[in-house]
Tab-separated table of C-alpha atoms and ligand atoms in Angstrom:
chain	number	residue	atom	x	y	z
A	1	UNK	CA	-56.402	-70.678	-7.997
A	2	UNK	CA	-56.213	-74.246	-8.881
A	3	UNK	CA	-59.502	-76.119	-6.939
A	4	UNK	CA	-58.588	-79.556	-5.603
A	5	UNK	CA	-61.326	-82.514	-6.985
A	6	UNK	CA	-62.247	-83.886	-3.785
A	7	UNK	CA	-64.112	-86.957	-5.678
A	8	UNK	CA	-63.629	-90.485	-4.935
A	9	UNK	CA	-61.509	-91.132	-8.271
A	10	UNK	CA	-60.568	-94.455	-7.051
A	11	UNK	CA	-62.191	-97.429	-5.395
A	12	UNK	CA	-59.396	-96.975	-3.506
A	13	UNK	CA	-60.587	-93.515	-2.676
A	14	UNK	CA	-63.835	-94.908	-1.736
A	15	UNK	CA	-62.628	-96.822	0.759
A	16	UNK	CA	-61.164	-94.254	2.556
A	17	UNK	CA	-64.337	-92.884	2.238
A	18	UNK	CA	-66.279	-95.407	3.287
A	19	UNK	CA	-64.119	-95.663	6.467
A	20	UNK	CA	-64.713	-91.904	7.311
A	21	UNK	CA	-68.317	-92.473	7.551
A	22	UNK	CA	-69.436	-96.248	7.975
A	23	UNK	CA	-69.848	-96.854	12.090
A	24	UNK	CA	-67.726	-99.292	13.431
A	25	UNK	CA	-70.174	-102.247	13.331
A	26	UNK	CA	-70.642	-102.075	9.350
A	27	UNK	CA	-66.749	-101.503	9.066
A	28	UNK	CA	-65.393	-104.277	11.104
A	29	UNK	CA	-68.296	-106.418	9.403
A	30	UNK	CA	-67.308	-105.469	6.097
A	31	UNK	CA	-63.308	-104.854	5.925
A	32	UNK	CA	-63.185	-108.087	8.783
A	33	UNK	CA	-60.206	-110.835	7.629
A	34	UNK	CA	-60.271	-114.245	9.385
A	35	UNK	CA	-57.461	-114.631	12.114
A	36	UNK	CA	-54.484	-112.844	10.884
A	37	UNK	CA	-56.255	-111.309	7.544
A	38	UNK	CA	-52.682	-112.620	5.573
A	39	UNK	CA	-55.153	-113.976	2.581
A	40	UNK	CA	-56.879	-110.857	2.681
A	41	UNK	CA	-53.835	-108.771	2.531
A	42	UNK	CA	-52.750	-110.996	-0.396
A	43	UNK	CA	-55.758	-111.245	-2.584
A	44	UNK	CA	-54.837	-107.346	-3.413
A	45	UNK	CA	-51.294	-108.234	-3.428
A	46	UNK	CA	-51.603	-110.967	-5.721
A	47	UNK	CA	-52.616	-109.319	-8.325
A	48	UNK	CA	-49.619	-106.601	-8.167
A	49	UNK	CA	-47.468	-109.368	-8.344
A	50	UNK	CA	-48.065	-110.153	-12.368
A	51	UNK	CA	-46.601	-107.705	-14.511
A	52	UNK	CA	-48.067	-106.456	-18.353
A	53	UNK	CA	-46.820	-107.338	-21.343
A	54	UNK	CA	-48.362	-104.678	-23.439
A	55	UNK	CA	-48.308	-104.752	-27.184
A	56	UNK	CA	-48.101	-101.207	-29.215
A	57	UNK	CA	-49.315	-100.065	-32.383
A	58	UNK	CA	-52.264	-102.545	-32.700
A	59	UNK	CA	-54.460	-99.741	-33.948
A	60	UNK	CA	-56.909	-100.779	-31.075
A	61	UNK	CA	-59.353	-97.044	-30.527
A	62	UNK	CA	-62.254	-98.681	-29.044
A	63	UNK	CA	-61.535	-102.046	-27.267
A	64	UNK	CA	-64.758	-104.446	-26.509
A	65	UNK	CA	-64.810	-105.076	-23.318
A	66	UNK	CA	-67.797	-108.216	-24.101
A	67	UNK	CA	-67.387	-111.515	-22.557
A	68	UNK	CA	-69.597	-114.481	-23.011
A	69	UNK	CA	-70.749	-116.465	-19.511
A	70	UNK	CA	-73.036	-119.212	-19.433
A	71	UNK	CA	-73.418	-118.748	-22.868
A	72	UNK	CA	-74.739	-115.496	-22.652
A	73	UNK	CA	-72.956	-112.466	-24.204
A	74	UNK	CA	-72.270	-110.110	-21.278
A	75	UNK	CA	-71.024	-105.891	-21.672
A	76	UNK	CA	-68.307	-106.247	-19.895
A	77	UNK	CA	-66.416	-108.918	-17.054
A	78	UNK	CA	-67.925	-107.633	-14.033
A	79	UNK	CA	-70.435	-109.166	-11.212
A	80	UNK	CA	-71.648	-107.908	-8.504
A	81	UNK	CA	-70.392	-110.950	-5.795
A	82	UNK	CA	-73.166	-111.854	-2.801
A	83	UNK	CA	-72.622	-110.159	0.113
A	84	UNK	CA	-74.933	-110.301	2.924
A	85	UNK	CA	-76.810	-107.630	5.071
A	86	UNK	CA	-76.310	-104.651	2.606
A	87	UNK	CA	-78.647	-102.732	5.072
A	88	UNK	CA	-75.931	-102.293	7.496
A	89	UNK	CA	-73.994	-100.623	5.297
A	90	UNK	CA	-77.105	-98.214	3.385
A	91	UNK	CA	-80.592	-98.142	4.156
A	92	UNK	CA	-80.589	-98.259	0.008
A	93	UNK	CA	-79.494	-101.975	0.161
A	94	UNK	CA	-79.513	-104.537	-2.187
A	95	UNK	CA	-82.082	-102.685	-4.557
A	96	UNK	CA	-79.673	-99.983	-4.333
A	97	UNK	CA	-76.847	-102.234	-5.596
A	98	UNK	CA	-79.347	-103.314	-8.048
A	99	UNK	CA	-80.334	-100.156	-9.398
A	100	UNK	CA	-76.640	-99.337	-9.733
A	101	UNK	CA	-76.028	-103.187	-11.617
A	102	UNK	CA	-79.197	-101.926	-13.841
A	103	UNK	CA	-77.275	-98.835	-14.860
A	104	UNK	CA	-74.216	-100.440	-16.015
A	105	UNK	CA	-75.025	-103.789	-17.385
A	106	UNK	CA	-73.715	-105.375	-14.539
A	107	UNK	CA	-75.164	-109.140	-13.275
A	108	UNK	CA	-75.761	-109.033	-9.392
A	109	UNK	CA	-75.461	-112.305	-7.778
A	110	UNK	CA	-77.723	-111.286	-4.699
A	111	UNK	CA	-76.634	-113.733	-0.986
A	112	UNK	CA	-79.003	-116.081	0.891
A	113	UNK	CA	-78.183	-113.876	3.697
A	114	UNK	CA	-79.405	-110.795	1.718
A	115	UNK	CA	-81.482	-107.829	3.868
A	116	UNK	CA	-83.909	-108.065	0.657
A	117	UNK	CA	-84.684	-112.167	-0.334
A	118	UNK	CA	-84.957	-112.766	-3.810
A	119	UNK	CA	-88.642	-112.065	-4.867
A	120	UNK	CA	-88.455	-108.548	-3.269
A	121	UNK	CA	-85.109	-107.896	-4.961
A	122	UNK	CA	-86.997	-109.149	-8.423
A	123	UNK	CA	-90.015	-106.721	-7.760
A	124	UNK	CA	-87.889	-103.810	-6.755
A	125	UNK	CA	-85.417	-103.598	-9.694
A	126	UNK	CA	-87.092	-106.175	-12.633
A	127	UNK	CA	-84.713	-104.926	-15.147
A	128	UNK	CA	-81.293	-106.099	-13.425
A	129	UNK	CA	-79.564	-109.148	-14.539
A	130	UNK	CA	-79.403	-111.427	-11.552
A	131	UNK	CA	-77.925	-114.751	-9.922
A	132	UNK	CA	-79.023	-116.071	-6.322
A	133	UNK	CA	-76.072	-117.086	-4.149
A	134	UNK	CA	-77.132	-120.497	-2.358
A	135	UNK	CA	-76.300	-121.908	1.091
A	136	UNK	CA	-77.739	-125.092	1.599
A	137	UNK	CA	-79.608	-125.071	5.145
A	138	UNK	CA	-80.567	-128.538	7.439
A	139	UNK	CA	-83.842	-127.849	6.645
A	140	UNK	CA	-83.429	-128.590	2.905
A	141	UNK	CA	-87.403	-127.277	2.337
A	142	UNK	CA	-85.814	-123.341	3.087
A	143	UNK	CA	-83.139	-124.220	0.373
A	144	UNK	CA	-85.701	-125.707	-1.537
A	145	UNK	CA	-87.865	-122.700	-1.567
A	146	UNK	CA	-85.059	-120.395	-1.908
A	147	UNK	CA	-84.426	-122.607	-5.676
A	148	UNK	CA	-88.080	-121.972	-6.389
A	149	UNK	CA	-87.784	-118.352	-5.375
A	150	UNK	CA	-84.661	-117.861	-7.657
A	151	UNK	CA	-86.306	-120.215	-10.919
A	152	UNK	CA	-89.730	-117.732	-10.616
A	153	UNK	CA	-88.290	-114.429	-10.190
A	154	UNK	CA	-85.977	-113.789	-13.269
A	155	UNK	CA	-83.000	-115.068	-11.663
A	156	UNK	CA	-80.555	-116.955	-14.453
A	157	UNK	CA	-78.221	-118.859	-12.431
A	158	UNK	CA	-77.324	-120.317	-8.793
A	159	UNK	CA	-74.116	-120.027	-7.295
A	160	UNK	CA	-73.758	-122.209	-4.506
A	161	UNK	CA	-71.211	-121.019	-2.485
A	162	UNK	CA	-68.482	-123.864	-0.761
A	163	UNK	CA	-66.140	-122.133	1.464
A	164	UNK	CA	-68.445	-121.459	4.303
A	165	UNK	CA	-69.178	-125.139	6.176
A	166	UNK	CA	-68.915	-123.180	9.470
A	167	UNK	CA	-68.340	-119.678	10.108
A	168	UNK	CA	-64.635	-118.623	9.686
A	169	UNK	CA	-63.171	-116.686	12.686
A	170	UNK	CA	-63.067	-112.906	12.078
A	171	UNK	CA	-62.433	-110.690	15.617
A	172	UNK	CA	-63.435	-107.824	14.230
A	173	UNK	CA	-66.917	-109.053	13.795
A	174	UNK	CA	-66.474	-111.276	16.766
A	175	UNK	CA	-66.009	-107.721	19.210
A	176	UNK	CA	-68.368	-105.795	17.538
A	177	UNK	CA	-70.891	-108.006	17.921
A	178	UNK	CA	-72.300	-107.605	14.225
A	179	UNK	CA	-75.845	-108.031	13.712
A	180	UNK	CA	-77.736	-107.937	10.526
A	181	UNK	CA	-80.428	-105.695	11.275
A	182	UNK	CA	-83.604	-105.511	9.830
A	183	UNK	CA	-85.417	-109.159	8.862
A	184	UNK	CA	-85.158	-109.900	5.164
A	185	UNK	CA	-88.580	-109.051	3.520
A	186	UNK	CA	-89.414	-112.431	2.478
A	187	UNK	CA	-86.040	-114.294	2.803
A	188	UNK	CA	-86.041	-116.805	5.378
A	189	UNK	CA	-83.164	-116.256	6.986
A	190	UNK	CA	-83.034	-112.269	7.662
A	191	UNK	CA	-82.252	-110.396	11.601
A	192	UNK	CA	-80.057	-112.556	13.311
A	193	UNK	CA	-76.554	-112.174	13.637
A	194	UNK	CA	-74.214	-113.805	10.797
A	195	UNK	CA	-72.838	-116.248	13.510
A	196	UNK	CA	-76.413	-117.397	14.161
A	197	UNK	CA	-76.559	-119.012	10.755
A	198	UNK	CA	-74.007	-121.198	11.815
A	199	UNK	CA	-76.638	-123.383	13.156
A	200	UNK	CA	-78.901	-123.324	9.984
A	201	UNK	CA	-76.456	-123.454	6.947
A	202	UNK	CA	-75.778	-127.361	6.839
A	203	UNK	CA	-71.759	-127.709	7.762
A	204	UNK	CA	-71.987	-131.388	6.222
A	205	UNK	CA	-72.711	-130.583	2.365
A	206	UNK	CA	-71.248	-133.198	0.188
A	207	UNK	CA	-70.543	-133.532	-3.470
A	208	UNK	CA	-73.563	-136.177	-3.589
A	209	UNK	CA	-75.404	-132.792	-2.265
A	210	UNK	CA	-74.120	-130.891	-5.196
A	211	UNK	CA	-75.350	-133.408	-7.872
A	212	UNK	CA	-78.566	-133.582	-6.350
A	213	UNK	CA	-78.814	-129.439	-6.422
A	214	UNK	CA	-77.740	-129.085	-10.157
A	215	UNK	CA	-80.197	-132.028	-10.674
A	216	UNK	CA	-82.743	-130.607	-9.007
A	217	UNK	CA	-82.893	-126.968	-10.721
A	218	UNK	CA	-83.314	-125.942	-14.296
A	219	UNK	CA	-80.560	-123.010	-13.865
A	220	UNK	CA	-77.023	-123.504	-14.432
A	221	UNK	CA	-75.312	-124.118	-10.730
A	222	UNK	CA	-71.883	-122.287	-10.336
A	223	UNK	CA	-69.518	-123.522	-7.159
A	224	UNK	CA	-68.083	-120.418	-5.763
A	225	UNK	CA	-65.016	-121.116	-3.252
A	226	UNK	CA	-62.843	-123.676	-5.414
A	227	UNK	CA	-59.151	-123.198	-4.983
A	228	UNK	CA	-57.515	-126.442	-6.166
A	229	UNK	CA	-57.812	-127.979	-9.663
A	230	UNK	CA	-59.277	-131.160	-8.077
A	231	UNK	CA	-61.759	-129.429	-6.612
A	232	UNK	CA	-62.679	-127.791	-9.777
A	233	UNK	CA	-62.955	-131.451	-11.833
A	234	UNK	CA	-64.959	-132.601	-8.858
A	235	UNK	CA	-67.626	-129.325	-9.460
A	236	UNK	CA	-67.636	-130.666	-12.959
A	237	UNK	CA	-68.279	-134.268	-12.230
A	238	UNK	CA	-70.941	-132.579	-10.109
A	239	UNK	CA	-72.811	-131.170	-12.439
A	240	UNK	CA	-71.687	-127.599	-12.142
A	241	UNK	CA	-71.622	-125.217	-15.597
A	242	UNK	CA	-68.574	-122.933	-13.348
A	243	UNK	CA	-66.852	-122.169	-10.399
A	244	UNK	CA	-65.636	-118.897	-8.691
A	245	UNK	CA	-62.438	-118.998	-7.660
A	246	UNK	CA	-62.410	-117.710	-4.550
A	247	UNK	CA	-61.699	-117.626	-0.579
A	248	UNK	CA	-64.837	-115.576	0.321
A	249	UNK	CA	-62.308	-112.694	0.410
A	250	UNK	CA	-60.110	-113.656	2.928
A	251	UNK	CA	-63.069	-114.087	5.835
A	252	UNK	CA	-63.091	-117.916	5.956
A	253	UNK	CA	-59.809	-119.764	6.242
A	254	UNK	CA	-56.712	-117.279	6.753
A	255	UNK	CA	-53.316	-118.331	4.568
A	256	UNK	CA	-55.170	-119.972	1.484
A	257	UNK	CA	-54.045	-119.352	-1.912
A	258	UNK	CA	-55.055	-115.467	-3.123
A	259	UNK	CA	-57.922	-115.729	-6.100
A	260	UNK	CA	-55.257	-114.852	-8.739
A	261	UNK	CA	-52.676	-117.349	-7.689
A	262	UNK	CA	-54.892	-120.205	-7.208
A	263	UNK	CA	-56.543	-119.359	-10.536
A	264	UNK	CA	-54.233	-120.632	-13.164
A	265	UNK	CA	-54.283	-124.056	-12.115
A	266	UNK	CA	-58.398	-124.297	-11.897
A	267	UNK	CA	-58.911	-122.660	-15.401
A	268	UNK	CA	-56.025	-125.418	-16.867
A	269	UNK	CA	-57.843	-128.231	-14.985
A	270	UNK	CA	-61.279	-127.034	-16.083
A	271	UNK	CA	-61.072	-124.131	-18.471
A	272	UNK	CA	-62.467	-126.126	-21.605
A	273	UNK	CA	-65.183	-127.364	-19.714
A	274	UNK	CA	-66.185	-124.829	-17.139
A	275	UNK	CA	-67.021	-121.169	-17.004
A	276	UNK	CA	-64.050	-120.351	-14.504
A	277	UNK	CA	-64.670	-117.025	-12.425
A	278	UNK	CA	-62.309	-115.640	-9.889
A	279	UNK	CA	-62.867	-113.129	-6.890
A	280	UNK	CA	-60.817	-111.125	-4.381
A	281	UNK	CA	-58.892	-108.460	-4.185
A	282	UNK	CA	-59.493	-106.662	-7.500
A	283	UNK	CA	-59.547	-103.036	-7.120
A	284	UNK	CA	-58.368	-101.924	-10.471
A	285	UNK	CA	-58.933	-102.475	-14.655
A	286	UNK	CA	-55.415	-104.268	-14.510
A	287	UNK	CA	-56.546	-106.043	-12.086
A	288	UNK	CA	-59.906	-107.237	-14.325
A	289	UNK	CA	-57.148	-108.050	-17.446
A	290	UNK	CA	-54.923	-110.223	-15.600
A	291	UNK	CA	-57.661	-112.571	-14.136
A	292	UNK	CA	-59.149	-112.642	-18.194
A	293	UNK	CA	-55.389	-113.614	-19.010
A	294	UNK	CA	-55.448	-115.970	-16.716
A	295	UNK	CA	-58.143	-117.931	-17.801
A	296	UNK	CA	-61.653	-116.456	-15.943
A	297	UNK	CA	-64.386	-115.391	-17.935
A	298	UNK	CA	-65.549	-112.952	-15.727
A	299	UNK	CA	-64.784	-111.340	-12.374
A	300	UNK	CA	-66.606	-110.701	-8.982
A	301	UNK	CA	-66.243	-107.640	-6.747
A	302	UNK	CA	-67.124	-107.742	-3.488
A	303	UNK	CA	-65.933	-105.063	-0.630
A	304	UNK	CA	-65.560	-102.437	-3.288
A	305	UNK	CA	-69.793	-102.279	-3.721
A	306	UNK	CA	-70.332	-101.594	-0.565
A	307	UNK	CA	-67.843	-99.135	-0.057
A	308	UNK	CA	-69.507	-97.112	-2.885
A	309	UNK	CA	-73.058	-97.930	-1.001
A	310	UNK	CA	-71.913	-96.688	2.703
A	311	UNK	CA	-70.759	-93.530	0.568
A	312	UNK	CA	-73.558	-92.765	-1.328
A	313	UNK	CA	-76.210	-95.368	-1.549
A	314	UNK	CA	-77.116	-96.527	-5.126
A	315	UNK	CA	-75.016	-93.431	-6.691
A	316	UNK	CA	-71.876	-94.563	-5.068
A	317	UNK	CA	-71.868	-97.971	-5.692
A	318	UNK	CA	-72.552	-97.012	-8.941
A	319	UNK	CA	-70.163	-94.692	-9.485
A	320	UNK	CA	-67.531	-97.384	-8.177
A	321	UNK	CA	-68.938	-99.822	-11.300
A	322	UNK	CA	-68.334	-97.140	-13.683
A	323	UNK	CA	-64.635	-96.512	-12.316
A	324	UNK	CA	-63.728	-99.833	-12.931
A	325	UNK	CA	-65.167	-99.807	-16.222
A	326	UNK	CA	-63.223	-97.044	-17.071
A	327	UNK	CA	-60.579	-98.383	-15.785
A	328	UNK	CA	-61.134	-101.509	-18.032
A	329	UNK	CA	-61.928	-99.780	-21.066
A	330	UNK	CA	-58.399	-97.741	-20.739
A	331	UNK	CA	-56.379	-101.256	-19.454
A	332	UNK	CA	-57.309	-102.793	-22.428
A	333	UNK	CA	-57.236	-100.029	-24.987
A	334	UNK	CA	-53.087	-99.623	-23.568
A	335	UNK	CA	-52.572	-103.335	-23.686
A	336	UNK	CA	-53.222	-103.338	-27.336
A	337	UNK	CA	-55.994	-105.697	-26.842
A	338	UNK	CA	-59.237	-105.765	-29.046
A	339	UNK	CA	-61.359	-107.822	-27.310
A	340	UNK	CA	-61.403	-108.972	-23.470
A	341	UNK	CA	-62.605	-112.171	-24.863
A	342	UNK	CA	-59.487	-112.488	-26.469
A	343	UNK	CA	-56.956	-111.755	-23.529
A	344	UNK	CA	-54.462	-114.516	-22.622
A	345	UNK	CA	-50.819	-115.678	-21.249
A	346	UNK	CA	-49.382	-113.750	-24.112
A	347	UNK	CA	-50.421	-110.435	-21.793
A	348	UNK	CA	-48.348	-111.442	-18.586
A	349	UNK	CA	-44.833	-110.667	-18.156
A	350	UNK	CA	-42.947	-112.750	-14.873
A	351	UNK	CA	-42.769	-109.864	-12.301
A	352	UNK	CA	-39.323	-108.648	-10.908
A	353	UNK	CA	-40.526	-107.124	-8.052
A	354	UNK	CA	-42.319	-109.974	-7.301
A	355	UNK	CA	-39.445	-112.261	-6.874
A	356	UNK	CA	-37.462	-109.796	-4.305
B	1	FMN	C1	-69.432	-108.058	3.876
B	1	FMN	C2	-69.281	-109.302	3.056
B	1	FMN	C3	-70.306	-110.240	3.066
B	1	FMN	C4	-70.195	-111.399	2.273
B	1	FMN	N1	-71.244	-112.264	2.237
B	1	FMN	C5	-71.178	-113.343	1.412
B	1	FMN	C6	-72.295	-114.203	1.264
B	1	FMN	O1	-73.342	-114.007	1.873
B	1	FMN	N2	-72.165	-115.261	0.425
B	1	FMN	C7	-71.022	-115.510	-0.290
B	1	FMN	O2	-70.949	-116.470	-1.048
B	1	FMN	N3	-69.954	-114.683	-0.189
B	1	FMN	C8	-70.007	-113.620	0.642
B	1	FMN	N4	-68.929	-112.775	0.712
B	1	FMN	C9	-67.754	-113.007	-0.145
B	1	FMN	C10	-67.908	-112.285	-1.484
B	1	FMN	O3	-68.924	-112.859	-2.258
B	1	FMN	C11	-66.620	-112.321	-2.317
B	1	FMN	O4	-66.179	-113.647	-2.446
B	1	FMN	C12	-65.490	-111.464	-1.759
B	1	FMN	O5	-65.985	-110.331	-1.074
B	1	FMN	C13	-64.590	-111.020	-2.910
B	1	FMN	O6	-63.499	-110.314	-2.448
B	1	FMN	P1	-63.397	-108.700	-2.448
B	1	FMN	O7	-64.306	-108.224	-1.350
B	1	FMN	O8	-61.949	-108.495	-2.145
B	1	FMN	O9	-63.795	-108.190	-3.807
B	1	FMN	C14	-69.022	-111.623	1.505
B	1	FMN	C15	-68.003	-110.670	1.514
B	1	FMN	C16	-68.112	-109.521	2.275
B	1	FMN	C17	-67.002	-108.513	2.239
């Protein structure tokens, strides 16, 4: 008798997963969409709207999957994005995420609002690459401390996140009453509820704000939540070395521009200049070659993480890295491309099921 494989083969499958055994407070927290979730629908959907070109016969066994960011030569496209509270997901956490970005090459960009803050991260897993996501409190001394943190504990860049003035309006969080559990270790910001920090992150951040930040710090600042190319020349004026395109995965202002159809026009804008990085919505190694094609340098994954986490702690999200490098490897390898680095326009075929 034939015996089903009942393994997650899929992130896909791990969300299901994750459904079946997260309790309703970590699920609402983590699937939530602002207002009428239509951006988070479409961040998936966005990507399923470009079609492959794929070229044959280019003799491609082994494609290299290598992509250079902030001048450093990275494995592979992926990064862990910030999300905060992992310890309502797992009681592994962030150092569970981190073991898992250890195993696979993969840079973690650990959140402000993090259950473990930045030095503890850095003690428990020393060997993970690692950015710091930044909100910039009122108090600037906390952000100020949270730079120093980041600059003496290994981390090699700050990615100060823009989409997130004031808290967007997400129900599902809003009637579960979402908390984030246990206080950060030595963050300064951990056990109060994610609406709480409404009152601490600074809604009034300015550009001026953003020179003053990449002045202030020796590590190359990344803008994460641009979705116009004006925005993007405006990070660059700034100071900034990149930008994630992004819209915080559909939690912050519902009906924006998905990550992969706002990206084109950023990377045009600022490509030459910029390390351009999009999020949201990518679930799949297609997914990963049509934002290269499009002009990022690199990708972050968000929900998908955490799904793997709520399943099975530091294995899971693990496991959920190495699908989607799989994934990748096989993409590419059927594109006919050699080298991510290499992927462009030439890759991307207009869509006809897009235009029905
Ligand atoms: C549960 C959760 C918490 C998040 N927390 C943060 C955060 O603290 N800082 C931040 O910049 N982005 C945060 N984000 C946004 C992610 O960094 C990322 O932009 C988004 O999740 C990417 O979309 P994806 O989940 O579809 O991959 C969070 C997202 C989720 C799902």
């Amino acid at each position: 008798m034939v015996q089903a494989n009942s393994e997650p083969l899929s992130l896909a499958d791990y969300e299901r997963a994750a459904q079946a055994v997260l309790g309703e407070r970590a699920r609402s927290y983590i699937g939530g969409g602002a207002t009428d979730a239509i951006t988070l629908a479409d961040n998936q959907a966005a990507w399923s709207r470009l079609a492959l070109a794929p070229r044959v016969f280019t003799g491609v066994a082994e494609p290299d999957p290598s992509v250079t960011v902030l001048g450093s030569r990275l494995p592979h496209p992926l990064i862990i994005a910030p999300t905060a509270f992992a310890a309502l997901t797992h009681p592994d956490a962030e150092p569970g995420i981190a073991r898992a970005a250890a195993a696979t090459a993969t840079t973690i960009c650990l959140s402000t609002l993090a259950s473990t803050g930045p030095a503890a991260l850095a003690r428990a897993v020393p060997d993970c690459r690692r950015w710091f996501q930044l909100y910039v409190f009122s108090d600037r001394g906390v952000t100020g401390e949270l730079i120093a943190a980041a600059e003496a504990h290994g981390y090699d860049a700050l990615v100060l996140t823009a989409d997130r003035p004031v808290l967007g309006i997400r129900e599902a969080e809003l009637r579960h009453a979402v908390r984030g559990g246990e206080p950060a270790a030595d963050g300064a910001v951990g056990g109060a509820a994610p609406a709480d920090f409404s009152a601490r992150i600074d809604p009034g951040v300015t550009w001026a704000d953003v020179e003053r930040l990449a002045a202030q710090t020796r590590l190359p600042l990344i803008v994460k939540g641009i979705l116009t190319a004006s925005d993007a020349r405006r990070a660059l004026a700034s100071g900034a070395a990149g930008v994630v395109v992004s819209n915080h995965g559909g939690r912050q202002l519902d009906t924006t521009l998905s990550g992969a159809d706002a990206l084109p026009a950023v990377a045009d804008a600022v490509g030459d200049e910029l390390d351009v990085l999009v999020d949201g919505g990518i679930r799949r190694g297609t997914d990963v070659v049509k934002a290269l094609a499009l002009g990022a340098r690199a990708v972050m994954i968000g929900r998908p993480v955490l799904w793997g986490l709520g399943v099975a702690g530091s294995d899971g999200a693990r496991r959920v890295i190495e699908i989607l490098l799989a994934e990748l490897q096989n993409a590419l390898a059927l594109t006919g491309v050699a080298r991510a680095a290499e992927l462009d326009g030439s890759v991307l075929a207009p869509a006809p099921w897009a235009r029905r």
